[in-house]
Amino acid sequence: MTASTAPPQTPPLQFTLPDLLAKFPWPRNLSEYYCEAKAESSAWTESFHPFDEEGLKGFNLCDFNLLASLAYSPREKEIIRLGCDLMNLFYVFDEYTDIADGEGATKIRDIVMDAFRNPHKPRPEGELLLGEMSRDFWIRASNYVSPDAHCLPHFIHDFDTYTEAVAREADDRAKRVYRGFEDYLSIRLDSSGCLPSFALCEFGLDLPEEAYHHPRMAALRIQGTYLIAIGNDIDSYAMEKARGLELHNSVALVMVEQNLDVQEAINWLERYAAGVHADFLDNVANMPSWGEDVDRRVKMYIDGIAQWVRGNDDWTFESGRYFGSKGLEIQKTRLMTLLPASTGFVKKSA
């Protein structure tokens, strides 16, 4: 067949990404400690040799240190560094569990949680690197606050539910399970990693339990997670579909559940997120008072959650995680196309 008689090629599917935070009142803010914390945390992460040379390039392209420096930006240098380490730990855990089934992910989860719960116990010879990586992080994080600080059990609880949800996600992926949107969102609340990320915002603030567990505060954590998760699902859909991970993405699930195309599903999620956004601002505006000193610390915590919502969106376009070198251009045009099939940064034999 000659070129002149060849059938026309179908153009790649293009869709528009909404700006879910166009009216979100917290602006972009990058920590002054970004470069310093990035250098330290990158060296720390690479010391565990989690990736081969190709994987390391992909890891550096994502720049999770930038995410932490945007998300924890109002805080002191120590929290920025711990935030960088936590984001890099999340990433390594996600990459290793992304290629595992439910049983394999559960084994990895058990290693990580044992390291958190027993940080002074030496890790077994030949164990997966995530055990020592988690142990080292948690010793430094827990030393930053008093031994009886409430933030410590809060973090352990939230990281436990996170790893459990990731294992469930891996099992769903292996079995090709399609969940309904609401069922999926309840899992995403934990599998997103937002709650343990928010838990680090509490470090050094010494919040009273009454304030931490207040219904409006608990709702803020859920709503902040949903805003991040839905935005992340929309922005990462093309990459996740290319890697065969779209079963744990609300765009794909809404498409199936409601028989919509990609753009229609994204538009539906945009409307859903607008309701969450309104509820988030309502809870911030109507948070009760616990006295001047506690209210000051509560405000820092709330600003931490809100900055996480904003910072995650900024990082999505400023890093190379989802859009390569085109992030800032896509942030302006909001136009995205589906990508060719690809793999992650950890090989199956790792």
Short mmCIF file of C-alpha atoms in Angstrom, two decimals:
data_model
loop_
_atom_site.label_atom_id
_atom_site.label_comp_id
_atom_site.label_asym_id
_atom_site.label_seq_id
_atom_site.Cartn_x
_atom_site.Cartn_y
_atom_site.Cartn_z
CA MET A 1 0.00 0.00 0.00
CA THR A 2 1.47 3.36 -0.97
CA ALA A 3 1.53 6.38 1.26
CA SER A 4 -1.14 8.03 -0.85
CA THR A 5 -3.58 5.15 -0.29
CA ALA A 6 -2.80 4.50 3.40
CA PRO A 7 -5.83 4.95 5.70
CA PRO A 8 -5.78 8.10 7.85
CA GLN A 9 -4.34 7.70 11.34
CA THR A 10 -6.70 8.20 14.28
CA PRO A 11 -5.45 11.20 16.27
CA PRO A 12 -4.66 10.66 19.96
CA LEU A 13 -7.61 11.29 22.25
CA GLN A 14 -7.43 14.81 23.68
CA PHE A 15 -9.31 16.11 26.71
CA THR A 16 -9.42 19.21 28.92
CA LEU A 17 -8.19 19.27 32.51
CA PRO A 18 -10.31 21.46 34.81
CA ASP A 19 -8.79 23.82 37.37
CA LEU A 20 -10.43 22.51 40.54
CA LEU A 21 -8.67 25.11 42.71
CA ALA A 22 -9.36 28.24 40.67
CA LYS A 23 -11.17 29.77 43.68
CA PHE A 24 -9.16 28.11 46.46
CA PRO A 25 -7.95 30.94 48.75
CA TRP A 26 -4.50 29.49 49.62
CA PRO A 27 -1.85 30.60 47.07
CA ARG A 28 1.25 28.77 45.85
CA ASN A 29 4.08 28.95 48.36
CA LEU A 30 7.51 27.32 48.08
CA SER A 31 9.63 26.81 51.19
CA GLU A 32 12.88 28.71 51.40
CA TYR A 33 14.48 25.41 52.49
CA TYR A 34 13.62 23.59 49.25
CA CYS A 35 17.12 23.35 47.76
CA GLU A 36 18.79 22.42 51.04
CA ALA A 37 16.20 19.82 52.00
CA LYS A 38 16.14 18.40 48.46
CA ALA A 39 19.89 17.82 48.44
CA GLU A 40 19.80 16.09 51.83
CA SER A 41 16.72 13.97 51.17
CA SER A 42 17.77 12.93 47.67
CA ALA A 43 21.11 11.73 49.01
CA TRP A 44 19.30 9.88 51.83
CA THR A 45 16.90 8.17 49.42
CA GLU A 46 19.59 7.19 46.93
CA SER A 47 21.70 5.71 49.74
CA PHE A 48 19.18 2.83 49.88
CA HIS A 49 19.62 2.12 46.14
CA PRO A 50 15.89 1.67 45.42
CA PHE A 51 16.18 1.94 41.61
CA ASP A 52 18.46 1.09 38.73
CA GLU A 53 20.03 3.90 36.68
CA GLU A 54 17.00 4.34 34.46
CA GLY A 55 14.64 4.28 37.43
CA LEU A 56 16.75 6.85 39.27
CA LYS A 57 16.39 9.28 36.36
CA GLY A 58 12.62 8.86 36.48
CA PHE A 59 12.61 9.29 40.26
CA ASN A 60 14.59 12.54 40.03
CA LEU A 61 12.27 13.80 37.29
CA CYS A 62 9.31 13.50 39.66
CA ASP A 63 11.02 15.63 42.35
CA PHE A 64 8.98 14.68 45.39
CA ASN A 65 11.17 17.07 47.37
CA LEU A 66 9.43 19.86 45.46
CA LEU A 67 6.07 18.41 46.50
CA ALA A 68 7.05 18.46 50.17
CA SER A 69 8.53 21.95 49.90
CA LEU A 70 5.28 23.25 48.39
CA ALA A 71 2.95 21.30 50.67
CA TYR A 72 4.71 21.96 54.01
CA SER A 73 5.94 25.40 52.95
CA PRO A 74 4.75 27.40 56.01
CA ARG A 75 6.81 25.19 58.36
CA GLU A 76 10.34 25.09 59.74
CA LYS A 77 13.31 23.44 58.02
CA GLU A 78 13.10 20.22 60.06
CA ILE A 79 9.52 19.57 58.92
CA ILE A 80 10.45 20.34 55.31
CA ARG A 81 13.26 17.76 55.45
CA LEU A 82 11.04 15.15 57.12
CA GLY A 83 8.37 15.92 54.54
CA CYS A 84 10.83 15.33 51.70
CA ASP A 85 11.86 12.01 53.23
CA LEU A 86 8.24 10.98 53.72
CA MET A 87 7.33 11.80 50.11
CA ASN A 88 10.31 9.84 48.83
CA LEU A 89 9.40 6.92 51.08
CA PHE A 90 5.83 7.01 49.74
CA TYR A 91 7.12 6.94 46.20
CA VAL A 92 9.42 3.97 46.71
CA PHE A 93 6.62 2.08 48.49
CA ASP A 94 4.17 2.89 45.68
CA GLU A 95 6.59 1.84 42.94
CA TYR A 96 7.29 -1.51 44.59
CA THR A 97 3.62 -2.25 45.34
CA ASP A 98 2.50 -1.11 41.87
CA ILE A 99 4.11 -4.24 40.41
CA ALA A 100 2.83 -6.57 43.15
CA ASP A 101 -0.41 -8.48 43.63
CA GLY A 102 -2.37 -8.29 46.89
CA GLU A 103 -0.25 -10.90 48.66
CA GLY A 104 3.01 -9.32 47.56
CA ALA A 105 1.89 -5.83 48.57
CA THR A 106 0.79 -7.14 51.97
CA LYS A 107 4.28 -8.57 52.58
CA ILE A 108 5.81 -5.21 51.75
CA ARG A 109 3.28 -3.45 54.01
CA ASP A 110 4.12 -5.80 56.89
CA ILE A 111 7.82 -4.95 56.58
CA VAL A 112 7.14 -1.20 56.62
CA MET A 113 4.73 -1.28 59.55
CA ASP A 114 7.03 -3.50 61.61
CA ALA A 115 9.81 -0.97 61.05
CA PHE A 116 7.54 1.87 62.22
CA ARG A 117 6.32 0.00 65.29
CA ASN A 118 9.76 -1.33 66.23
CA PRO A 119 12.20 1.33 65.03
CA HIS A 120 14.99 0.24 67.38
CA LYS A 121 14.92 -3.38 66.24
CA PRO A 122 17.63 -4.14 63.62
CA ARG A 123 16.15 -5.10 60.27
CA PRO A 124 16.77 -8.68 59.04
CA GLU A 125 19.68 -9.33 56.69
CA GLY A 126 18.55 -9.31 53.06
CA GLU A 127 15.21 -7.66 53.80
CA LEU A 128 13.61 -5.34 51.24
CA LEU A 129 15.18 -1.87 51.52
CA LEU A 130 11.85 -0.30 52.59
CA GLY A 131 12.28 -1.77 56.09
CA GLU A 132 15.47 0.14 56.85
CA MET A 133 14.27 3.21 54.98
CA SER A 134 11.10 3.35 57.12
CA ARG A 135 12.98 2.67 60.35
CA ASP A 136 15.49 5.45 59.75
CA PHE A 137 12.78 7.96 58.85
CA TRP A 138 10.67 7.17 61.88
CA ILE A 139 13.52 7.42 64.40
CA ARG A 140 14.25 10.96 63.22
CA ALA A 141 10.57 11.96 62.97
CA SER A 142 9.66 10.66 66.43
CA ASN A 143 12.70 12.35 67.98
CA TYR A 144 11.39 15.71 66.78
CA VAL A 145 8.53 15.64 69.34
CA SER A 146 8.09 14.42 72.91
CA PRO A 147 7.56 10.65 73.37
CA ASP A 148 3.96 11.19 74.55
CA ALA A 149 2.97 13.52 71.66
CA HIS A 150 -0.43 12.64 70.21
CA CYS A 151 0.87 13.10 66.67
CA LEU A 152 2.93 9.90 66.94
CA PRO A 153 0.04 7.41 67.30
CA HIS A 154 -1.98 9.50 64.83
CA PHE A 155 0.74 9.05 62.22
CA ILE A 156 1.18 5.32 62.87
CA HIS A 157 -2.58 4.76 62.61
CA ASP A 158 -2.85 6.71 59.37
CA PHE A 159 0.18 5.05 57.78
CA ASP A 160 -1.19 1.65 58.74
CA THR A 161 -4.53 2.33 57.05
CA TYR A 162 -2.64 3.73 54.05
CA THR A 163 -0.54 0.61 53.52
CA GLU A 164 -3.57 -1.62 54.05
CA ALA A 165 -5.49 0.28 51.37
CA VAL A 166 -2.55 0.09 48.95
CA ALA A 167 -2.47 -3.70 49.42
CA ARG A 168 -6.21 -3.79 48.69
CA GLU A 169 -5.61 -1.69 45.58
CA ALA A 170 -2.94 -4.16 44.42
CA ASP A 171 -5.37 -7.03 44.92
CA ASP A 172 -8.06 -5.18 42.94
CA ARG A 173 -5.54 -4.54 40.16
CA ALA A 174 -4.46 -8.18 40.00
CA LYS A 175 -8.09 -9.37 39.90
CA ARG A 176 -9.21 -6.57 37.52
CA VAL A 177 -11.89 -5.41 39.96
CA TYR A 178 -13.98 -2.38 39.00
CA ARG A 179 -15.41 -0.58 42.05
CA GLY A 180 -18.22 1.94 42.14
CA PHE A 181 -17.13 5.57 42.59
CA GLU A 182 -18.26 5.95 46.22
CA ASP A 183 -16.74 2.59 47.20
CA TYR A 184 -13.52 3.55 45.45
CA LEU A 185 -13.44 6.97 47.13
CA SER A 186 -13.66 5.35 50.58
CA ILE A 187 -10.54 3.32 49.73
CA ARG A 188 -8.82 6.31 48.11
CA LEU A 189 -9.24 8.20 51.38
CA ASP A 190 -6.58 5.88 52.76
CA SER A 191 -4.64 4.72 49.68
CA SER A 192 -3.84 8.30 48.61
CA GLY A 193 -1.42 8.73 51.51
CA CYS A 194 -2.95 12.11 52.34
CA LEU A 195 -3.84 11.31 55.95
CA PRO A 196 -0.30 10.35 57.07
CA SER A 197 0.93 13.36 55.07
CA PHE A 198 -1.46 15.59 57.01
CA ALA A 199 -0.31 13.87 60.22
CA LEU A 200 3.16 15.33 59.73
CA CYS A 201 1.52 18.80 59.71
CA GLU A 202 0.61 18.13 63.35
CA PHE A 203 4.22 17.53 64.44
CA GLY A 204 5.43 20.31 66.72
CA LEU A 205 1.98 21.88 67.20
CA ASP A 206 0.87 19.90 70.27
CA LEU A 207 -2.83 20.01 69.36
CA PRO A 208 -5.29 18.95 72.07
CA GLU A 209 -7.18 15.77 71.22
CA GLU A 210 -10.46 17.66 71.53
CA ALA A 211 -9.46 19.90 68.63
CA TYR A 212 -7.86 17.15 66.54
CA HIS A 213 -10.90 14.87 66.74
CA HIS A 214 -13.56 17.59 66.41
CA PRO A 215 -16.07 16.63 63.67
CA ARG A 216 -15.26 19.70 61.59
CA MET A 217 -11.53 18.96 61.81
CA ALA A 218 -12.06 15.32 60.89
CA ALA A 219 -14.23 16.45 57.96
CA LEU A 220 -11.47 18.82 56.79
CA ARG A 221 -9.01 15.94 56.55
CA ILE A 222 -11.47 13.92 54.49
CA GLN A 223 -12.40 16.84 52.24
CA GLY A 224 -8.76 17.82 51.74
CA THR A 225 -8.01 14.24 50.76
CA TYR A 226 -10.89 14.12 48.29
CA LEU A 227 -9.80 17.38 46.64
CA ILE A 228 -6.26 16.05 46.26
CA ALA A 229 -7.35 12.56 45.17
CA ILE A 230 -9.86 13.70 42.55
CA GLY A 231 -7.48 16.29 41.15
CA ASN A 232 -4.69 13.72 41.08
CA ASP A 233 -6.89 11.15 39.35
CA ILE A 234 -7.82 13.61 36.62
CA ASP A 235 -4.27 14.83 36.08
CA SER A 236 -2.70 11.36 36.26
CA TYR A 237 -5.31 9.55 34.18
CA ALA A 238 -3.26 9.54 30.96
CA MET A 239 -0.14 8.22 32.71
CA GLU A 240 -2.02 5.62 34.74
CA LYS A 241 -3.89 4.35 31.70
CA ALA A 242 -0.58 4.05 29.85
CA ARG A 243 0.78 1.95 32.74
CA GLY A 244 -2.37 -0.16 33.09
CA LEU A 245 -3.24 1.28 36.52
CA GLU A 246 -6.51 3.02 35.61
CA LEU A 247 -8.67 0.59 37.59
CA HIS A 248 -7.75 2.63 40.66
CA ASN A 249 -8.59 5.99 39.07
CA SER A 250 -11.96 7.70 39.47
CA VAL A 251 -12.01 8.90 35.84
CA ALA A 252 -12.02 5.32 34.54
CA LEU A 253 -14.50 4.15 37.18
CA VAL A 254 -16.99 6.96 36.52
CA MET A 255 -16.70 6.24 32.80
CA VAL A 256 -17.76 2.63 33.40
CA GLU A 257 -20.31 3.30 36.14
CA GLN A 258 -22.15 6.05 34.27
CA ASN A 259 -21.34 5.11 30.67
CA LEU A 260 -19.50 8.35 29.95
CA ASP A 261 -16.54 9.21 27.76
CA VAL A 262 -13.31 10.60 29.23
CA GLN A 263 -14.28 14.27 29.06
CA GLU A 264 -17.78 13.65 30.39
CA ALA A 265 -16.37 11.73 33.35
CA ILE A 266 -13.88 14.51 34.08
CA ASN A 267 -16.66 17.10 33.92
CA TRP A 268 -18.74 15.00 36.34
CA LEU A 269 -15.80 14.83 38.75
CA GLU A 270 -15.30 18.58 38.47
CA ARG A 271 -18.86 19.15 39.66
CA TYR A 272 -18.41 16.67 42.50
CA ALA A 273 -15.17 18.37 43.60
CA ALA A 274 -16.89 21.78 43.61
CA GLY A 275 -19.23 20.52 46.34
CA VAL A 276 -16.30 19.19 48.36
CA HIS A 277 -14.50 22.53 47.93
CA ALA A 278 -17.53 24.44 49.31
CA ASP A 279 -17.80 22.11 52.30
CA PHE A 280 -14.07 22.48 53.04
CA LEU A 281 -14.31 26.28 53.16
CA ASP A 282 -17.46 26.07 55.32
CA ASN A 283 -15.66 23.95 57.91
CA VAL A 284 -12.68 26.31 57.97
CA ALA A 285 -14.98 29.31 58.49
CA ASN A 286 -16.99 27.65 61.26
CA MET A 287 -14.30 25.92 63.28
CA PRO A 288 -14.96 26.39 67.03
CA SER A 289 -12.58 28.21 69.36
CA TRP A 290 -10.43 26.58 72.05
CA GLY A 291 -8.75 29.75 73.30
CA GLU A 292 -6.22 32.09 71.70
CA ASP A 293 -3.12 29.88 72.00
CA VAL A 294 -4.80 26.66 70.81
CA ASP A 295 -6.62 28.53 68.03
CA ARG A 296 -3.25 29.80 66.74
CA ARG A 297 -1.91 26.24 66.55
CA VAL A 298 -5.16 24.95 65.07
CA LYS A 299 -4.90 27.59 62.35
CA MET A 300 -1.36 26.42 61.56
CA TYR A 301 -2.64 22.88 61.24
CA ILE A 302 -5.58 23.88 59.03
CA ASP A 303 -3.29 26.00 56.88
CA GLY A 304 -1.05 22.94 56.63
CA ILE A 305 -3.88 20.80 55.23
CA ALA A 306 -4.96 23.58 52.86
CA GLN A 307 -1.39 24.18 51.70
CA TRP A 308 -1.18 20.48 50.97
CA VAL A 309 -4.20 20.75 48.67
CA ARG A 310 -2.66 23.72 46.86
CA GLY A 311 0.89 22.40 46.88
CA ASN A 312 -0.03 19.05 45.40
CA ASP A 313 -1.74 20.79 42.48
CA ASP A 314 1.27 23.08 41.92
CA TRP A 315 3.69 20.14 42.01
CA THR A 316 1.60 18.18 39.51
CA PHE A 317 2.46 20.70 36.80
CA GLU A 318 5.89 21.85 38.01
CA SER A 319 7.44 18.37 38.30
CA GLY A 320 7.88 15.81 35.55
CA ARG A 321 5.76 13.18 37.28
CA TYR A 322 2.71 13.19 35.01
CA PHE A 323 3.49 15.53 32.13
CA GLY A 324 7.25 15.27 31.61
CA SER A 325 8.64 18.61 30.43
CA LYS A 326 5.21 19.89 29.30
CA GLY A 327 3.65 20.49 32.72
CA LEU A 328 3.70 24.29 32.74
CA GLU A 329 2.38 24.40 29.18
CA ILE A 330 -0.44 22.00 30.05
CA GLN A 331 -1.21 24.02 33.18
CA LYS A 332 -1.89 27.00 30.89
CA THR A 333 -3.71 25.27 28.03
CA ARG A 334 -5.37 22.57 30.21
CA LEU A 335 -5.17 20.26 27.15
CA MET A 336 -3.98 16.66 27.56
CA THR A 337 -3.71 13.65 25.27
CA LEU A 338 -3.53 9.95 26.06
CA LEU A 339 -0.03 8.48 26.21
CA PRO A 340 1.57 5.33 24.73
CA ALA A 341 1.94 2.27 26.96
CA SER A 342 4.78 2.48 29.49
CA THR A 343 6.07 0.96 32.71
CA GLY A 344 7.14 2.30 36.10
CA PHE A 345 10.61 2.58 37.55
CA VAL A 346 10.84 -0.81 39.29
CA LYS A 347 11.24 -3.99 37.26
CA LYS A 348 9.21 -7.11 38.04
CA SER A 349 12.37 -8.96 38.99
CA ALA A 350 13.36 -6.35 41.58
#
